[in-house]
PDB file of C-alpha atoms and ligand atoms in Angstrom:
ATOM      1  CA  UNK A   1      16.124  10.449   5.183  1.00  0.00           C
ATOM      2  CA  UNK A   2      14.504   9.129   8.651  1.00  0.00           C
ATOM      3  CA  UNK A   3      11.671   6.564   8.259  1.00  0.00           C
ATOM      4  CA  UNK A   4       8.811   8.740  10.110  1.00  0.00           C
ATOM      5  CA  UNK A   5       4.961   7.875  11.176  1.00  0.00           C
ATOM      6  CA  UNK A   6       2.682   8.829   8.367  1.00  0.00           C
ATOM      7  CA  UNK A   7      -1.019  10.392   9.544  1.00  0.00           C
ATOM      8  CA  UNK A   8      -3.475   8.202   7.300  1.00  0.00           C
ATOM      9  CA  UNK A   9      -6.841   8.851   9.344  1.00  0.00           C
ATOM     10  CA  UNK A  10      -7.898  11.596  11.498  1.00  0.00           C
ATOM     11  CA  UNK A  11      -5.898  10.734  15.036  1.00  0.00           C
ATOM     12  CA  UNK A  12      -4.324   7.767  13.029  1.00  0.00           C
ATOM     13  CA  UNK A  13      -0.529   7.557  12.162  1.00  0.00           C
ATOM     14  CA  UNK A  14       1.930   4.386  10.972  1.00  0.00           C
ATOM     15  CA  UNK A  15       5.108   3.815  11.925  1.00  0.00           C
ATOM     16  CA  UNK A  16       7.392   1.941   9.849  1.00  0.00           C
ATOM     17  CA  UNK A  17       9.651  -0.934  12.057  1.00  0.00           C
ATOM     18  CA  UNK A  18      11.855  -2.612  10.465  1.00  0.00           C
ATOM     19  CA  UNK A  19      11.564  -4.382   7.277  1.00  0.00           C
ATOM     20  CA  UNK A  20       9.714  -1.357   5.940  1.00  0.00           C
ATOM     21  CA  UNK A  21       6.346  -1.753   6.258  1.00  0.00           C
ATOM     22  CA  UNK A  22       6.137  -5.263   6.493  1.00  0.00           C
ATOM     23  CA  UNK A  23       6.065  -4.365  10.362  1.00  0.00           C
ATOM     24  CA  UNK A  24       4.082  -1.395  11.372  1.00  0.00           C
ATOM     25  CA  UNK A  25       3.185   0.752  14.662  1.00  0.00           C
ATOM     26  CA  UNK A  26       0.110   2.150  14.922  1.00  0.00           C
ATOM     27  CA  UNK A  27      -0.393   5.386  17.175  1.00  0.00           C
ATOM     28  CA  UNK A  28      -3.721   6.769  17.695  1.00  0.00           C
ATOM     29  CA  UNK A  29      -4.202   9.790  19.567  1.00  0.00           C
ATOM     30  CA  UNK A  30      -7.116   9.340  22.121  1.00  0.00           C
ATOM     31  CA  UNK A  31      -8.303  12.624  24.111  1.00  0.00           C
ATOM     32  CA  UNK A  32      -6.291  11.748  27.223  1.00  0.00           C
ATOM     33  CA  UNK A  33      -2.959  10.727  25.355  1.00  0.00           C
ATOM     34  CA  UNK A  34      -1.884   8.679  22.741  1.00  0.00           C
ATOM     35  CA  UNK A  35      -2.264   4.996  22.097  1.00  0.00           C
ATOM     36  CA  UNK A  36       0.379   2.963  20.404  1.00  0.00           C
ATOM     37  CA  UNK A  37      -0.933  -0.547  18.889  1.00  0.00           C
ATOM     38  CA  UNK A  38       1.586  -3.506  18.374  1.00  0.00           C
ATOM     39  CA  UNK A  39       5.181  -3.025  18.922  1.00  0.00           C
ATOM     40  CA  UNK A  40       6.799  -4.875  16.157  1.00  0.00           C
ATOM     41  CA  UNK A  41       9.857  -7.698  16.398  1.00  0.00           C
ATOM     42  CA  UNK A  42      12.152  -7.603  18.785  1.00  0.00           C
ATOM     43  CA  UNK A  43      14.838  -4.959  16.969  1.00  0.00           C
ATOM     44  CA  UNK A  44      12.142  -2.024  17.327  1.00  0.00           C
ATOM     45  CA  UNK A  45      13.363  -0.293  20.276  1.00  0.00           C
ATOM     46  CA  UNK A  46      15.302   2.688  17.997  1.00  0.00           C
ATOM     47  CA  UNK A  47      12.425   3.169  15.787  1.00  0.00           C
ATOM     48  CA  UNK A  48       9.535   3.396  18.216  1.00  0.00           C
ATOM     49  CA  UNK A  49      11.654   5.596  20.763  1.00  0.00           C
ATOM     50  CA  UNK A  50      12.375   8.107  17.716  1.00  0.00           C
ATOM     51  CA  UNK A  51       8.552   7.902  16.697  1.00  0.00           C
ATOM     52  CA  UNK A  52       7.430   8.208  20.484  1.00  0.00           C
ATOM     53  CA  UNK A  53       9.538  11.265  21.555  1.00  0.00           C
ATOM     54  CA  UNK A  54       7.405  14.111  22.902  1.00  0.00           C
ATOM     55  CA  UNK A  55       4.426  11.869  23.170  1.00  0.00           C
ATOM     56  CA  UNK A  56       2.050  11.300  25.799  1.00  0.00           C
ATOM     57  CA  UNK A  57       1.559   7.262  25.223  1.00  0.00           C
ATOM     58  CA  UNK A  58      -0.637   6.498  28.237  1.00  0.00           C
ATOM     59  CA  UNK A  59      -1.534   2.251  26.855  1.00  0.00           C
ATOM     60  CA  UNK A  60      -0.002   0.055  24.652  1.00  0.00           C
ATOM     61  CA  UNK A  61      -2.487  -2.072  22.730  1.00  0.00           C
ATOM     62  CA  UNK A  62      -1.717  -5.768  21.060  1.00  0.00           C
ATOM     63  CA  UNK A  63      -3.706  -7.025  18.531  1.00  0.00           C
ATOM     64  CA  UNK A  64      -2.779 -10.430  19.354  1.00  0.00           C
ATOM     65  CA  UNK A  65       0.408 -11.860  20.933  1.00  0.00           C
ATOM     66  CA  UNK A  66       3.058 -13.108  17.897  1.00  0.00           C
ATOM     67  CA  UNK A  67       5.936 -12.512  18.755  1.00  0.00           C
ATOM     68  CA  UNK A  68       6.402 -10.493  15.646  1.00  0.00           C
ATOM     69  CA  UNK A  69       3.948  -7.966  17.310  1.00  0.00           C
ATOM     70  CA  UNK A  70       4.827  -8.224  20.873  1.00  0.00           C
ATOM     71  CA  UNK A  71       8.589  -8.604  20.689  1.00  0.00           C
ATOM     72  CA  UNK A  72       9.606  -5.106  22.000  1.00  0.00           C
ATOM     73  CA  UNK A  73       5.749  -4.777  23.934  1.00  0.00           C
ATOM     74  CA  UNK A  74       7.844  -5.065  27.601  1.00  0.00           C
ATOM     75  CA  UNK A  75      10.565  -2.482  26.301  1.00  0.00           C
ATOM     76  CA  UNK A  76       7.934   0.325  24.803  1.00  0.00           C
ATOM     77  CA  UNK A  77       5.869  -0.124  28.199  1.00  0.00           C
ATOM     78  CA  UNK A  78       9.284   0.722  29.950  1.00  0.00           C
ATOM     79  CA  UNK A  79       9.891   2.798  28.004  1.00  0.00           C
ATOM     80  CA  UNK A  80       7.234   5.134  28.044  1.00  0.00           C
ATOM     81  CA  UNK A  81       5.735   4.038  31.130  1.00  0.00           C
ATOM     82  CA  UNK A  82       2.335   3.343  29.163  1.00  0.00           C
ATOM     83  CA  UNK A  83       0.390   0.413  30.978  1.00  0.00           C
ATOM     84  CA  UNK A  84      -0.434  -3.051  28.502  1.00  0.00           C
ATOM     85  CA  UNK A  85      -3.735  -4.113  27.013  1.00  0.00           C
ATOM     86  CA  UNK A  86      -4.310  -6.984  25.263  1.00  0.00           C
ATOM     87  CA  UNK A  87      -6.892  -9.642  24.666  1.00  0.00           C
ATOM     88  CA  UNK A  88      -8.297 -11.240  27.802  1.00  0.00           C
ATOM     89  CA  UNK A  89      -7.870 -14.916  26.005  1.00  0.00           C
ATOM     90  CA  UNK A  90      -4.534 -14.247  25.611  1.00  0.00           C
ATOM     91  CA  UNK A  91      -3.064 -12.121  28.593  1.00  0.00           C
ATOM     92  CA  UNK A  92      -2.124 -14.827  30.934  1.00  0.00           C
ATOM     93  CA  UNK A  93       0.050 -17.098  28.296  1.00  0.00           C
ATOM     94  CA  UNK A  94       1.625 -13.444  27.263  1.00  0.00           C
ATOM     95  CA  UNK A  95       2.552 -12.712  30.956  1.00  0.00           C
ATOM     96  CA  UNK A  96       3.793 -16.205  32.281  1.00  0.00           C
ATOM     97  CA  UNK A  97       3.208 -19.103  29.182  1.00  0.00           C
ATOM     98  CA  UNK A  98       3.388 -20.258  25.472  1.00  0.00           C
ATOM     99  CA  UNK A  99       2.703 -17.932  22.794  1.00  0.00           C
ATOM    100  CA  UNK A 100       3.031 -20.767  20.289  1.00  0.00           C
ATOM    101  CA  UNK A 101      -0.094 -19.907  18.269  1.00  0.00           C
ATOM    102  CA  UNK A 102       0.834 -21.208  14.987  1.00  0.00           C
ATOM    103  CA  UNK A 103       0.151 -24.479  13.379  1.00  0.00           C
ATOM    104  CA  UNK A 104       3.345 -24.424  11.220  1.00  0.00           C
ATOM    105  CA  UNK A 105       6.876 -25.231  11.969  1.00  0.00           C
ATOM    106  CA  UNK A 106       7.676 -21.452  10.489  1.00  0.00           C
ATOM    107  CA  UNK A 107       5.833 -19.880  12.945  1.00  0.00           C
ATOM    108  CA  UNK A 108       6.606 -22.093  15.695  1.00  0.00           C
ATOM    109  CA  UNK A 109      10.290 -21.930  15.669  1.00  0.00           C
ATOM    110  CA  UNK A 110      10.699 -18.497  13.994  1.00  0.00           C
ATOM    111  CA  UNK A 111       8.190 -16.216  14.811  1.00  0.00           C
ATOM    112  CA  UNK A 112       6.767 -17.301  18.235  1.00  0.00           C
ATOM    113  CA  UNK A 113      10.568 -16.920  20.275  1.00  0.00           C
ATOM    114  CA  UNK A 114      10.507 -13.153  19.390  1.00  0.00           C
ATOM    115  CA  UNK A 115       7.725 -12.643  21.821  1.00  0.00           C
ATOM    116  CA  UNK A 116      10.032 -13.810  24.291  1.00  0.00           C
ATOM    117  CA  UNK A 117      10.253 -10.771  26.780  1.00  0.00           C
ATOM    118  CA  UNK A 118       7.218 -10.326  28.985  1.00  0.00           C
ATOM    119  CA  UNK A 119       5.584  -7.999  31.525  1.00  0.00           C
ATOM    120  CA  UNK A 120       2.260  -7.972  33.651  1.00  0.00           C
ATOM    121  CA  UNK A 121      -0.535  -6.966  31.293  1.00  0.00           C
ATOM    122  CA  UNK A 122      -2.803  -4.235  32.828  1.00  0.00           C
ATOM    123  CA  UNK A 123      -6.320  -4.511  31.057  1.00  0.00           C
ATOM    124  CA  UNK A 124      -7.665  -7.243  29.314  1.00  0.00           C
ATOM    125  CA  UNK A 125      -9.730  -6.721  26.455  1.00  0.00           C
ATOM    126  CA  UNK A 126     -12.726  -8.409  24.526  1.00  0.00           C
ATOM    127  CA  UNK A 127     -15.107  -7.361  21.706  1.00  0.00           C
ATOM    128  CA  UNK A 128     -17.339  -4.230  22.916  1.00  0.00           C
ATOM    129  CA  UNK A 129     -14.315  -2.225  24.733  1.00  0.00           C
ATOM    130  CA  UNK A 130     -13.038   0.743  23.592  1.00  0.00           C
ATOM    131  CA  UNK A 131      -9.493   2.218  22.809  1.00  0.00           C
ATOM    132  CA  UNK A 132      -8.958   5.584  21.981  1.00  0.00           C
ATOM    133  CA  UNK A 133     -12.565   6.004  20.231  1.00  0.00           C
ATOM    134  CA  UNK A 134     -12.211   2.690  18.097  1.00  0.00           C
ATOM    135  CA  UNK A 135     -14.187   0.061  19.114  1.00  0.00           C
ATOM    136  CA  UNK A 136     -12.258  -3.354  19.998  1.00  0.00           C
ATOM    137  CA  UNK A 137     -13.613  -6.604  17.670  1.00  0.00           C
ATOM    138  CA  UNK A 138     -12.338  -9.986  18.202  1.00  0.00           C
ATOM    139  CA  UNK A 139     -11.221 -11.702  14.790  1.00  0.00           C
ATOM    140  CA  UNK A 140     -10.404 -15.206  15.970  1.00  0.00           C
ATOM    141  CA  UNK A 141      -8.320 -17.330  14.222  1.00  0.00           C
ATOM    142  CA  UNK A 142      -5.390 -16.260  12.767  1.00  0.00           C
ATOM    143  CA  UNK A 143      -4.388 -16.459  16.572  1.00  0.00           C
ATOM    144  CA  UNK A 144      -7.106 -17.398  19.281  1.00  0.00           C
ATOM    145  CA  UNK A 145      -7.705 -13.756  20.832  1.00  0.00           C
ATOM    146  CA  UNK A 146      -6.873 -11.728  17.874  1.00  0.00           C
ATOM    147  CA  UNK A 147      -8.389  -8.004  18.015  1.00  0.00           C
ATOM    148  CA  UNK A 148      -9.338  -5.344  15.422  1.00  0.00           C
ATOM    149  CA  UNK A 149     -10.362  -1.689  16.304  1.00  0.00           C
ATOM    150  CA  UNK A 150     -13.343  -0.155  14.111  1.00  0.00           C
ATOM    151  CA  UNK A 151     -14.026   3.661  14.271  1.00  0.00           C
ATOM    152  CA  UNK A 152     -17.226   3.749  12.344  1.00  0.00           C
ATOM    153  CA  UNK A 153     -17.710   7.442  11.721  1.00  0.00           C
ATOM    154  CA  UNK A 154     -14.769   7.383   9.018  1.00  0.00           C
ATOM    155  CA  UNK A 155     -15.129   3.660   8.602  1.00  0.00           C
ATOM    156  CA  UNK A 156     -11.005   2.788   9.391  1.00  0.00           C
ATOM    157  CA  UNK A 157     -10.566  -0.466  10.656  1.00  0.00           C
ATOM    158  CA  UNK A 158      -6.815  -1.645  12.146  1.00  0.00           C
ATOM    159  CA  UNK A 159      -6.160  -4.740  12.172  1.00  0.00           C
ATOM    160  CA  UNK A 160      -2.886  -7.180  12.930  1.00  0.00           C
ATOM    161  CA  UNK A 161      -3.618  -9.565  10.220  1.00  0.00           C
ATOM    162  CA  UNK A 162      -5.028  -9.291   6.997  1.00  0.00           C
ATOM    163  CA  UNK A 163      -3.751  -9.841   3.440  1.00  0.00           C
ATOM    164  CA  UNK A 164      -0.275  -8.277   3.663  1.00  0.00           C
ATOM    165  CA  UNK A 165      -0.384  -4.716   0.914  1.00  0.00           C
ATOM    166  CA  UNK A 166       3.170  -4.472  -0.522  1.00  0.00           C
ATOM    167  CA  UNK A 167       2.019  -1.019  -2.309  1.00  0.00           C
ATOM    168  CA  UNK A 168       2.241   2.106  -0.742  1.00  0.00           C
ATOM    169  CA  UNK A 169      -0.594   3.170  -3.000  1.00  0.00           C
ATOM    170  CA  UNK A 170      -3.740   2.285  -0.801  1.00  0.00           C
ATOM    171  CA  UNK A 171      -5.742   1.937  -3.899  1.00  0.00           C
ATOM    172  CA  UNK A 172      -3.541  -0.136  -5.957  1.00  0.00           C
ATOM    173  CA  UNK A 173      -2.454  -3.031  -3.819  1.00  0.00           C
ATOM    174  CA  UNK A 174      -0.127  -6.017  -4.250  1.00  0.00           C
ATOM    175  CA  UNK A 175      -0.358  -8.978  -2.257  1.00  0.00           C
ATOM    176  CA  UNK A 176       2.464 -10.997  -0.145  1.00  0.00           C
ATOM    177  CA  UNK A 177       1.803 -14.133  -0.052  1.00  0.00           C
ATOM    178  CA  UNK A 178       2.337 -16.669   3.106  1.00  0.00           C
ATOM    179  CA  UNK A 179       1.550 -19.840   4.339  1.00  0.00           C
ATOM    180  CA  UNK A 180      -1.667 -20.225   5.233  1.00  0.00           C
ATOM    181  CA  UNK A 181      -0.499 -22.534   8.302  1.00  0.00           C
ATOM    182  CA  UNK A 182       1.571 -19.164   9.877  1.00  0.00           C
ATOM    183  CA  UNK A 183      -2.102 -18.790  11.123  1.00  0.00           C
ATOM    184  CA  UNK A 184      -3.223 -20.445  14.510  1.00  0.00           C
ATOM    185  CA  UNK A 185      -6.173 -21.818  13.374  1.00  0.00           C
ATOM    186  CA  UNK A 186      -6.628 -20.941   9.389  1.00  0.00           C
ATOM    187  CA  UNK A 187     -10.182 -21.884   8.301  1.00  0.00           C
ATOM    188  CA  UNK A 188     -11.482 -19.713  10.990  1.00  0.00           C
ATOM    189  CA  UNK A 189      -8.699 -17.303  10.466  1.00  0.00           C
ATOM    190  CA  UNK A 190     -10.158 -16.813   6.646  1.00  0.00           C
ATOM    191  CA  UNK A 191     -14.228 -16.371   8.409  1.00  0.00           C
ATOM    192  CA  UNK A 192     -12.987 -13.618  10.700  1.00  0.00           C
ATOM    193  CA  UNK A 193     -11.348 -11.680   7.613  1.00  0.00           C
ATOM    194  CA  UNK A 194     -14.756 -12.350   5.661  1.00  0.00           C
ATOM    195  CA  UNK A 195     -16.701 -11.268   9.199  1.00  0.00           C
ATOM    196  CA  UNK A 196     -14.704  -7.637   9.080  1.00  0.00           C
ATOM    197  CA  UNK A 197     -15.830  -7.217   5.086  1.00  0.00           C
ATOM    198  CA  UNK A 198     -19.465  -7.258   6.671  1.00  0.00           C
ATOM    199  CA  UNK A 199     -18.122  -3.835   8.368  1.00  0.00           C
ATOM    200  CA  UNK A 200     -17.733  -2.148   4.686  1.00  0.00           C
ATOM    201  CA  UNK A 201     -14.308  -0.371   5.597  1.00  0.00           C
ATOM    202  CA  UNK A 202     -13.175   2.269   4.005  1.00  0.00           C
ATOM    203  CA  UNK A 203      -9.737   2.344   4.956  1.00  0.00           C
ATOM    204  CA  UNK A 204      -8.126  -0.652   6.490  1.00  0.00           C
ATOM    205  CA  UNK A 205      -4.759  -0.297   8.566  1.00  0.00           C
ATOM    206  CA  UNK A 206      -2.754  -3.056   9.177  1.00  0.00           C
ATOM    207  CA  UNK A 207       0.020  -3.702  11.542  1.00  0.00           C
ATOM    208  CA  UNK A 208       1.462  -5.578   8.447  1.00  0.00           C
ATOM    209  CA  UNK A 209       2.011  -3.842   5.279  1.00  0.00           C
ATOM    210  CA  UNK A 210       0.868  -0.471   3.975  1.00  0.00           C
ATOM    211  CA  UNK A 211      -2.749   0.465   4.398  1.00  0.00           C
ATOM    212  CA  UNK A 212      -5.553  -0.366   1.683  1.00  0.00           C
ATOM    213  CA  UNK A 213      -8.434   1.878   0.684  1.00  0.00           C
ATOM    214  CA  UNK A 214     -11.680   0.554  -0.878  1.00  0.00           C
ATOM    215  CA  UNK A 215     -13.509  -2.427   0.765  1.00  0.00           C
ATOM    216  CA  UNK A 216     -13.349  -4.102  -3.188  1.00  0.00           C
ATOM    217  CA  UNK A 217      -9.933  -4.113  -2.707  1.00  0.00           C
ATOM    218  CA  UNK A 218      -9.178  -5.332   0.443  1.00  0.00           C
ATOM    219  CA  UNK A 219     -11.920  -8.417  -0.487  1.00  0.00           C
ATOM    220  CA  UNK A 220     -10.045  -9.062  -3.409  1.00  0.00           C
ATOM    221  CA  UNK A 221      -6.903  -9.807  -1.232  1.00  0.00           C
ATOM    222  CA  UNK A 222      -8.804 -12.002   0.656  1.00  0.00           C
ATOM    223  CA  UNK A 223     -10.349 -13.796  -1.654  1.00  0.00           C
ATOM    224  CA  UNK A 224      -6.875 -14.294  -3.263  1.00  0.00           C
ATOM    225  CA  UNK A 225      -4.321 -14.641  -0.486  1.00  0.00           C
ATOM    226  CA  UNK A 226      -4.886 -17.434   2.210  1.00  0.00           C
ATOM    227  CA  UNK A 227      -2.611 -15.220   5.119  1.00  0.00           C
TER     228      UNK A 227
HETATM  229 ZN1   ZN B 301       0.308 -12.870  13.848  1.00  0.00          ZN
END
């Protein structure tokens, strides 16, 4: 059966990439047209046309710019003629430099060349903006413009990093564990996750992974899981 985006908040749907949930699209659907956040490695193309058909995808959002979440960003804007948004600390090495924020070898060499097709980006975000009704947060750290999205009137929070859920049970997660050095910077990287507990999610939706539901849980992965 086709992999297909899965609604888990009002507005709020996942799309599976490819491996399965350990890469995820996000669309949101704003009032003037929908809203896709992070576009996955660079073999997404299939997936996010199929999910995208018959859409109105006016921006394309990045949480941050690893090439494991930007890696088929020019193709969907092509694609669907949406424009690109992206953190303001980040734009200009996304449109014409290095993307090499990791402090391991791993990330360096594996991760970071995925991101390697690029386009102009159109708006350049920072904390206190708004996309489609969430409200944009910088979590620095994990990479140095990182962004979350908050919607506090159901308390769902989407992030692009966070401990990784393996379990498609929201309430019953299991942890992937990673190198903590696949972050940019990762003591800071571990005070922005504890900043966003402050927020008391309810649901937290991760460009990595399957969702989590219950702020206990999602500070129990990371209290126990270092990436
Ligand atoms: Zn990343």
């Amino acid at each position: 059966m086709a992999v297909t985006p899965t609604q888990v908040a009002d507005g709020v749907h996942v799309g599976p990439l490819f491996p399965r949930n350990m890469f995820n699209t996000v669309i949101l659907e704003g009032s003037s047209g929908d809203v896709v956040v992070d576009a996955g490695p660079p073999w997404s193309g299939r997936r996010l046309a199929r999910f995208l058909q018959g859409r109105d995808v006016i921006e394309h959002v990045v949480t941050h710019a690893h090439g494991d979440h930007v890696g088929s960003s020019a193709w969907l804007c092509n694609h669907t003629g949406a424009s690109l948004a992206m953190s303001e600390i980040e734009a200009d090495d996304f449109e014409h430099g290095s993307i090499n924020y990791h402090a391991n070898r791993l990330g360096k060499y594996l991760v970071a060349p995925m991101g390697r097709k690029r386009r102009t980006v159109d708006r350049r975000l920072k904390e206190g903006d708004t996309v489609a009704g969430f409200q944009v947060l910088a979590q620095p750290g994990h990479s140095p413009g990182l962004l979350a999205f908050w919607r506090e009137s159901d308390r769902t929070l989407i992030v692009g990093d966070g401990p990784i859920n393996l379990s498609a049970d929201p309430t019953s997660p299991r942890w992937l564990h990673l190198p903590r050095k696949l972050h940019h910077d990762p003591t800071e990287a571990v005070a922005s996750r504890w900043r966003m507990t402050d927020l008391e999610p309810d649901l937290i939706v991760s460009t990595h992974g399957y969702p989590v539901r219950g702020l206990d849980r999602w500070v129990e992965g990371i209290r126990t899981v270092a990436h």
